[in-house]
PDB file of C-alpha atoms in Angstrom:
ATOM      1  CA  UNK A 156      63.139  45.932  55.717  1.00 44.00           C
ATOM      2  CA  UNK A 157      61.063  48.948  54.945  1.00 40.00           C
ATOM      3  CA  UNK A 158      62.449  52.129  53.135  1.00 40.00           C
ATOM      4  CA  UNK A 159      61.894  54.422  56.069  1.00 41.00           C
ATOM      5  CA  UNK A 160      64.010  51.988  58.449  1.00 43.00           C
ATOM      6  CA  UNK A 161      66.601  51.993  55.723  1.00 42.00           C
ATOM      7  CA  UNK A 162      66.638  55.510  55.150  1.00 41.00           C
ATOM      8  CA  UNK A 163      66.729  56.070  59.195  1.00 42.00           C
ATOM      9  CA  UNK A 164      69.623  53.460  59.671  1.00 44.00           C
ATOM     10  CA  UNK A 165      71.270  55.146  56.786  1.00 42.00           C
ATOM     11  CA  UNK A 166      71.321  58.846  58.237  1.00 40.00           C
ATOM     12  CA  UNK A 167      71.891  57.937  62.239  1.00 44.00           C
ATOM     13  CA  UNK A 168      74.774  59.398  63.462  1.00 35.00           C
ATOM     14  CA  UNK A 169      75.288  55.865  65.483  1.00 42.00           C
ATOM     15  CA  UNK A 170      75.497  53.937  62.209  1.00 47.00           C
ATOM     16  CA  UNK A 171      77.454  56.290  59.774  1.00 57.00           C
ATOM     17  CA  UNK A 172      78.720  52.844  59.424  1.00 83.00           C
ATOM     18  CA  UNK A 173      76.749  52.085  55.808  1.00 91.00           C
ATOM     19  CA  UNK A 174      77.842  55.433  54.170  1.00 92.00           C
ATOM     20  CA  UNK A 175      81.741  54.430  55.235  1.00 92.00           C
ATOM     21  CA  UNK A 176      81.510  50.955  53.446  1.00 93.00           C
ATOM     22  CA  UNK A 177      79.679  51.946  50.898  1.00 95.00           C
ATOM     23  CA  UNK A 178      81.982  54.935  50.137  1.00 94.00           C
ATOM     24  CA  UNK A 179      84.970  53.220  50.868  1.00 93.00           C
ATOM     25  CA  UNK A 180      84.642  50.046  48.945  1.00 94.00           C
ATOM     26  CA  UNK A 181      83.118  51.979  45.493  1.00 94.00           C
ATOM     27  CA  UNK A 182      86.583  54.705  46.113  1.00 93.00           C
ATOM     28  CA  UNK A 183      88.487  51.737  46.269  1.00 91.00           C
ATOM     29  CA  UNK A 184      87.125  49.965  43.836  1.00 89.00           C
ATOM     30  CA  UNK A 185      87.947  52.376  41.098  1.00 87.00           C
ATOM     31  CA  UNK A 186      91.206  53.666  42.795  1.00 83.00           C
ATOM     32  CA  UNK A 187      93.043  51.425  44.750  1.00 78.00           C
ATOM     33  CA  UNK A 188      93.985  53.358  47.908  1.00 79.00           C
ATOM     34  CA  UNK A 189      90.721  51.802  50.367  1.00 80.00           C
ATOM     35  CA  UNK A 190      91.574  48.128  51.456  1.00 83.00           C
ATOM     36  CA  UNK A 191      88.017  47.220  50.717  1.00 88.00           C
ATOM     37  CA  UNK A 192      88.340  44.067  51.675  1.00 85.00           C
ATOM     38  CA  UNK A 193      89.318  44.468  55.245  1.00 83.00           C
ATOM     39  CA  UNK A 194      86.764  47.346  55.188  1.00 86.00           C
ATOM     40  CA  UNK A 195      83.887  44.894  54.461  1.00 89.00           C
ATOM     41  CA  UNK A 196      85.503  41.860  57.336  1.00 85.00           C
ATOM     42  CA  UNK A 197      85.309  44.952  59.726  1.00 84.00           C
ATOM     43  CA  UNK A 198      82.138  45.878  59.251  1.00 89.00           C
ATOM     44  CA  UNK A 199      80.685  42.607  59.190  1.00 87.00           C
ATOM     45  CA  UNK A 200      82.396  42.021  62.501  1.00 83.00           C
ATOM     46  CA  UNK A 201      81.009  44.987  64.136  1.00 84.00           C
ATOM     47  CA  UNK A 202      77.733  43.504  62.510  1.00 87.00           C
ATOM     48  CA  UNK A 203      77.963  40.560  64.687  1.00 84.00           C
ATOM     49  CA  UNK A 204      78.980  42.042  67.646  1.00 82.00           C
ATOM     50  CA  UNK A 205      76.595  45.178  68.270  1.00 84.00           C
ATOM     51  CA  UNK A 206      73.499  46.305  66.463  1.00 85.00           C
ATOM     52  CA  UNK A 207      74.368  49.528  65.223  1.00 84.00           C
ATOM     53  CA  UNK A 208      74.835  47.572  61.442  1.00 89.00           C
ATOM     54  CA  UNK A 209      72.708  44.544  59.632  1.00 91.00           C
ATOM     55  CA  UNK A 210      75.099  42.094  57.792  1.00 91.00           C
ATOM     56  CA  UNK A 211      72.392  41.542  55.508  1.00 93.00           C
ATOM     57  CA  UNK A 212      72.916  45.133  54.294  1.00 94.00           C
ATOM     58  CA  UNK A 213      76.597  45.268  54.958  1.00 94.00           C
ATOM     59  CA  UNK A 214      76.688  42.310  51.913  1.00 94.00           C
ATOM     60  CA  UNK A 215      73.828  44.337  50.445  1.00 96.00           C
ATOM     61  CA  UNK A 216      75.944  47.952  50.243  1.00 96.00           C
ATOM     62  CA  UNK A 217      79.053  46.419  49.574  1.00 95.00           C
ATOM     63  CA  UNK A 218      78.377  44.551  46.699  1.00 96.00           C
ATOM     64  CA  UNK A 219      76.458  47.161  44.825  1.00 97.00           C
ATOM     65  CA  UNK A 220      79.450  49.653  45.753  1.00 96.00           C
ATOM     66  CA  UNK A 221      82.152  46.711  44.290  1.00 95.00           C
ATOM     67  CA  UNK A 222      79.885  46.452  41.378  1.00 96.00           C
ATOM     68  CA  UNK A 223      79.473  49.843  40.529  1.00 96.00           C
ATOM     69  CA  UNK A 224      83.560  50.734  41.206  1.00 94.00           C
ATOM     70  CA  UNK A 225      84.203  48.072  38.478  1.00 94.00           C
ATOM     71  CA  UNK A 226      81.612  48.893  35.887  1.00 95.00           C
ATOM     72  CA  UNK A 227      83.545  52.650  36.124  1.00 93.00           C
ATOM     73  CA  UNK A 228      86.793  51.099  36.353  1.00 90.00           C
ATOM     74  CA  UNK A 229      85.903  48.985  32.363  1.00 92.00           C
ATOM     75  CA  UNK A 230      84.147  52.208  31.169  1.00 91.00           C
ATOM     76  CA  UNK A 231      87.523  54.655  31.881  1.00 88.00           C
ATOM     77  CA  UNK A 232      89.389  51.670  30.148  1.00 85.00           C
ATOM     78  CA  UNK A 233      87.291  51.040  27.531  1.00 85.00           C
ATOM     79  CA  UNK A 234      86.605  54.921  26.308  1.00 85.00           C
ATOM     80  CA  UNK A 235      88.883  56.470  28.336  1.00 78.00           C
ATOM     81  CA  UNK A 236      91.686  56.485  25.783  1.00 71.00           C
ATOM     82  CA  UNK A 237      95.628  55.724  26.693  1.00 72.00           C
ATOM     83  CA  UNK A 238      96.470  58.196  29.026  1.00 72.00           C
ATOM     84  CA  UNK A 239      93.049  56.822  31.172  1.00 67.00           C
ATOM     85  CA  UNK A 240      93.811  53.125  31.131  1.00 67.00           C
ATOM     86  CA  UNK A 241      97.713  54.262  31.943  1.00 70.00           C
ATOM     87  CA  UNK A 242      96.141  56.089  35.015  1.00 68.00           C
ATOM     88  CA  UNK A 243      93.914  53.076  35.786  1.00 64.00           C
ATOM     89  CA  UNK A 244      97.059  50.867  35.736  1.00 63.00           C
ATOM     90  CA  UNK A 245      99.340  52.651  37.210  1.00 64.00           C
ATOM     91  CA  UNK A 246     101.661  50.539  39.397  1.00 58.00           C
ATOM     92  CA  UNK A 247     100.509  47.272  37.361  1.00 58.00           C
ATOM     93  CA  UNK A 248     103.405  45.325  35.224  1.00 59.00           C
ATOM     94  CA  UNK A 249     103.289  45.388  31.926  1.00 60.00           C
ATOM     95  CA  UNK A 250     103.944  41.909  31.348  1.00 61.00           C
ATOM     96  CA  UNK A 251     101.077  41.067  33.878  1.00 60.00           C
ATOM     97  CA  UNK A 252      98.135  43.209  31.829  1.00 61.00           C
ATOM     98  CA  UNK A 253      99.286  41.371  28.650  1.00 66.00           C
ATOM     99  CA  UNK A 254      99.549  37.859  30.516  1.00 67.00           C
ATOM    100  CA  UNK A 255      95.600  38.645  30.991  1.00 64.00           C
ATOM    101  CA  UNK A 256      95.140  40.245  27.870  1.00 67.00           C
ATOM    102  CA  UNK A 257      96.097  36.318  26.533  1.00 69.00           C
ATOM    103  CA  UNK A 258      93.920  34.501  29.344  1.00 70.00           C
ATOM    104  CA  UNK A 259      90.773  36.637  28.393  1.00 70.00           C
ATOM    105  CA  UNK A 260      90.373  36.047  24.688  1.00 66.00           C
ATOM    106  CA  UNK A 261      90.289  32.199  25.843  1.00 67.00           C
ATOM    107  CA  UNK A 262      88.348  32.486  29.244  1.00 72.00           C
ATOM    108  CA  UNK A 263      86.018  35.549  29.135  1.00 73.00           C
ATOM    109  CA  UNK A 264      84.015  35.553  32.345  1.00 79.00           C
ATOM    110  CA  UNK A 265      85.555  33.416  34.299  1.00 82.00           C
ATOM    111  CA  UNK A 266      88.378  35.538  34.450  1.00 82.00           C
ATOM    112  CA  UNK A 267      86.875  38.979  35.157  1.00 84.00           C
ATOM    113  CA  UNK A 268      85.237  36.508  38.683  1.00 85.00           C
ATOM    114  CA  UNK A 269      88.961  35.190  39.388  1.00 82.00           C
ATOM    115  CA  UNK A 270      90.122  38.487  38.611  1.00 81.00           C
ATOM    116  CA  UNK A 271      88.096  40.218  41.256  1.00 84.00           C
ATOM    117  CA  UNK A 272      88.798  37.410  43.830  1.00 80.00           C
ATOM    118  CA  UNK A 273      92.322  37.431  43.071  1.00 76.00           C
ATOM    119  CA  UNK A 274      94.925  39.992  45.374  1.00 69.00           C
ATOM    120  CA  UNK A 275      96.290  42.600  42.380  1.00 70.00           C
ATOM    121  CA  UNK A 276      93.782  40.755  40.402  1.00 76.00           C
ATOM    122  CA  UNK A 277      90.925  43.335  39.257  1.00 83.00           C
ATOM    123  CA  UNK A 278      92.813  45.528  37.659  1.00 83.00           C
ATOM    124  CA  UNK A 279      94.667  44.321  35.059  1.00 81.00           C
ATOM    125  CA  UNK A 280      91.548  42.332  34.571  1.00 83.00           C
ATOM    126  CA  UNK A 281      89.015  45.320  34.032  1.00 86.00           C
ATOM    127  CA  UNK A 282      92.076  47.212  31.876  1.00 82.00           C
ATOM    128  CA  UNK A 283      91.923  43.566  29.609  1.00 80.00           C
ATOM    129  CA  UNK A 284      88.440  43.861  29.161  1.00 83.00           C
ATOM    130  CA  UNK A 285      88.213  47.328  27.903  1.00 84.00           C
ATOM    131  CA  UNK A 286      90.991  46.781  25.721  1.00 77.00           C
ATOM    132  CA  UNK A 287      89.266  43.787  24.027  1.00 78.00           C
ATOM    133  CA  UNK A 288      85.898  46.394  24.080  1.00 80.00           C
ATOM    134  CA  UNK A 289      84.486  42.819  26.081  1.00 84.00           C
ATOM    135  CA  UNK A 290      80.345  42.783  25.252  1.00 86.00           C
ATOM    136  CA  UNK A 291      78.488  44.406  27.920  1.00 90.00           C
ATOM    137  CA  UNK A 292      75.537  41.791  28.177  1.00 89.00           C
ATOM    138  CA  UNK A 293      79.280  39.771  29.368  1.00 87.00           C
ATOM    139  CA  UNK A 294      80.476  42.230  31.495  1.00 90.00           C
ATOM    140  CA  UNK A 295      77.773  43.217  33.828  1.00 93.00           C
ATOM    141  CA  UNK A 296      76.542  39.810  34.943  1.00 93.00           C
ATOM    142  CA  UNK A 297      80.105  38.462  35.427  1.00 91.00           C
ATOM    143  CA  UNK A 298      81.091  41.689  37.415  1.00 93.00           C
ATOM    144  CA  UNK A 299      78.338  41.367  39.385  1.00 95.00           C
ATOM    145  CA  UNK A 300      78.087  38.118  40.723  1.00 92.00           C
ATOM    146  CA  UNK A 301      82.112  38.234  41.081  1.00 91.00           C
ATOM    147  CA  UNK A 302      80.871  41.239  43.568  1.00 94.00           C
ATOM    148  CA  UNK A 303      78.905  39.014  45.014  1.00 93.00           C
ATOM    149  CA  UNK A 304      81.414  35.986  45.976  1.00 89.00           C
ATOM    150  CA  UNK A 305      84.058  38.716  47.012  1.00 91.00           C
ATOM    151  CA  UNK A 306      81.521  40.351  49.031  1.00 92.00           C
ATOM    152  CA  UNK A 307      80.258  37.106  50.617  1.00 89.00           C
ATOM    153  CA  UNK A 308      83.974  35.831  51.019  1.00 86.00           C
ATOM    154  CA  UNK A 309      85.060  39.016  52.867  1.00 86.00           C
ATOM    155  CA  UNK A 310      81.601  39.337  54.642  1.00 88.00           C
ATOM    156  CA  UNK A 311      82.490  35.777  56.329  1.00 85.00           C
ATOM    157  CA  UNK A 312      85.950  36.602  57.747  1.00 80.00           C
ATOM    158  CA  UNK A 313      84.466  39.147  60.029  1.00 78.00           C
ATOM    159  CA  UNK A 314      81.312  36.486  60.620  1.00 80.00           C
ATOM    160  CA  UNK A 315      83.637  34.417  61.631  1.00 77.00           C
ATOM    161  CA  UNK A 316      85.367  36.776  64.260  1.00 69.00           C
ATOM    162  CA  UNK A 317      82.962  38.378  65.348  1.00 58.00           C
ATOM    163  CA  UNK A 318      80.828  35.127  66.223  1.00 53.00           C
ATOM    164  CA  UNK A 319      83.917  33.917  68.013  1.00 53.00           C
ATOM    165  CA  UNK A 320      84.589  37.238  70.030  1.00 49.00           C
ATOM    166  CA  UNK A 321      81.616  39.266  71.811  1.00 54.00           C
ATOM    167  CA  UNK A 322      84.115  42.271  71.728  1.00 51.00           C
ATOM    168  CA  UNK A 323      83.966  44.624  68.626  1.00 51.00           C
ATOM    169  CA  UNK A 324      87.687  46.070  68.655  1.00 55.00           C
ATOM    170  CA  UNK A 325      88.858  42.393  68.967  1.00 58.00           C
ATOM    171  CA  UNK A 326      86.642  40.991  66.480  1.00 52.00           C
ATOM    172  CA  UNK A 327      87.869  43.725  64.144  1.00 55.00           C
ATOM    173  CA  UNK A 328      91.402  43.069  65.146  1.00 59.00           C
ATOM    174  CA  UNK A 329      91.112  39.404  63.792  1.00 57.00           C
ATOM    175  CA  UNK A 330      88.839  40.474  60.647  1.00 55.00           C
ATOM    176  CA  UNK A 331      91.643  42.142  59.702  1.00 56.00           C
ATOM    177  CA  UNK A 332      94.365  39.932  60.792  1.00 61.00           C
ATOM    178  CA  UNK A 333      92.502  37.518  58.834  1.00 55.00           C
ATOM    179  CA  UNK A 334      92.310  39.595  55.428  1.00 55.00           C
ATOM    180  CA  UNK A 335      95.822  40.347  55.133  1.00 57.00           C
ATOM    181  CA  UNK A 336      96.561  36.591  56.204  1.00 62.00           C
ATOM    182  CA  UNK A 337      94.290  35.883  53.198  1.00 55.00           C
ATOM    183  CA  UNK A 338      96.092  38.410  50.744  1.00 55.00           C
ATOM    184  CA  UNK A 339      99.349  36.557  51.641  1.00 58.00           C
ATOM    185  CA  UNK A 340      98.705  33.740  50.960  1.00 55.00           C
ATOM    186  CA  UNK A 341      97.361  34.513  47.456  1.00 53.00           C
ATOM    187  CA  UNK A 342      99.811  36.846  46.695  1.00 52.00           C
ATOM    188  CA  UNK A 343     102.450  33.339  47.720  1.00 57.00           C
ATOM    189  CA  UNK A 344     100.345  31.449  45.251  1.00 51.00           C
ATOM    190  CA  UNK A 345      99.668  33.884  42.367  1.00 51.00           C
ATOM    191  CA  UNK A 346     103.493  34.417  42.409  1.00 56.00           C
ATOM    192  CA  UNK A 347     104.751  31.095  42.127  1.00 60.00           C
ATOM    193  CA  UNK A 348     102.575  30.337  39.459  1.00 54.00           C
ATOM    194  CA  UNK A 349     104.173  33.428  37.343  1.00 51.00           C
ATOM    195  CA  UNK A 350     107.507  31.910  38.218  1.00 56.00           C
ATOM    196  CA  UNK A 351     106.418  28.751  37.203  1.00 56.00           C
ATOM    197  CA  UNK A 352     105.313  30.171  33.635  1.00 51.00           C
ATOM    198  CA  UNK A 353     108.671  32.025  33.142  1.00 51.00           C
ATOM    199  CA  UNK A 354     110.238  30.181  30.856  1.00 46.00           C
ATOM    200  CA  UNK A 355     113.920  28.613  31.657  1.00 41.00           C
ATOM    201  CA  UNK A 356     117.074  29.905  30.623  1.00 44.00           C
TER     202      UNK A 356
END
C-alpha cells in the first residue's frame, strides 16, 4: 500500500473510520473509558462487509494505538509519582495490584501479555511494572507483541461476523455481542480463580 493511498484513505470523509480506532483504542488504552476491544471487532466487521476500511490496517492502527496507550500508561506509573499511579488505578483493588505485584517478580513478560489479554487485566499489570521500574529492553517487546495477540484476537471476532453476515449493522451487532460474551466469560474465570486463592477460614 503506497503512502499517498494511505494518506487519502486516512483523510476521506467516507472512512473517518481509521482516525476513530486509532483514537479510540490509544484514549482507551491509557484511560479506560473506550471499550477498545469492541471498537476494534466493529471495525473489523465493517472491514469485511464494505470497503470503506482494510482489515489489514484496522490490525495495523490498532495495534500501534494499544501499544503506544500502554507504553504511556508504564511511563505515568513508573515516573509519575503516587498521586499518578493512584490516578492510573483508580477503581482497581488494592489487593489485586499487589496480587500482580507478587506474580511479576516471578513471571516478567509473560504477565504484562496475559495482562493485556486479560478483562481488568492491563492495568494493574502496567501499575506492577512501573512500580518494580521493569527494564525497558523487557517492556517494549512484551507490550508490543501482547498488542499484537489482543489486536489479532479482537480483529477475528468481527472477521468472524462479518464473514457470516453481508450486512454491516448486523455484523457489528454480533462483533459486539461477541466481545462482551468474551469479557464474561473471563471475568467468570479470573474470579473464581481469586476465590480459589482466598485462603479458608
Amino acid at each position: 500500500m503506497s503512502v499517498t493511498v494511505l494518506a487519502s484513505g486516512w483523510t476521506d470523509g467516507s472512512s473517518l473510520g481509521y482516525p476513530v480506532l486509532f483514537g479510540g483504542v490509544l484514549l482507551g488504552s491509557i484511560v479506560p473509558v473506550v471499550p477498545t476491544g469492541p471498537l476494534l471487532s466493529v471495525a473489523a466487521a465493517v472491514a469485511m462487509t464494505t470497503d470503506r476500511l482494510e482489515i489489514a490496517l484496522v490490525l495495523v492502527l490498532a495495534t500501534l494505538a494499544a501499544f503506544l496507550g500502554d507504553v504511556v500508561t508504564f511511563s505515568i506509573a513508573r515516573f509519575g509519582g503516587p498521586s499518578a499511579v493512584r490516578w492510573v488505578s483508580r477503581g482497581q483493588h488494592a489487593s489485586r495490584l499487589e496480587e500482580v505485584r507478587t506474580q511479576f517478580r516471578a513471571h516478567g513478560w509473560q504477565i504484562v501479555v496475559a495482562g493485556r489479554l486479560l478483562p481488568a487485566g492491563r492495568i494493574p499489570v502496567l501499575v506492577a511494572a512501573g512500580a518494580l521500574a521493569y527494564p525497558w529492553r523487557r517492556l517494549l517487546p512484551a507490550s508490543f507483541g501482547a498488542a499484537l495477540l489482543w489486536a489479532v484476537a479482537y480483529a477475528l471476532l468481527g472477521v468472524v461476523s462479518g464473514g457470516i453476515f453481508d450486512n454491516p449493522l448486523i455484523a457489528t451487532l454480533v462483533a459486539t455481542g461477541l466481545v462482551l460474551m468474551v469479557g464474561l466469560v473471563g471475568n467468570l474465570v479470573a474470579s473464581r480463580r481469586r476465590k480459589r486463592k482466598q485462603p479458608v477460614e
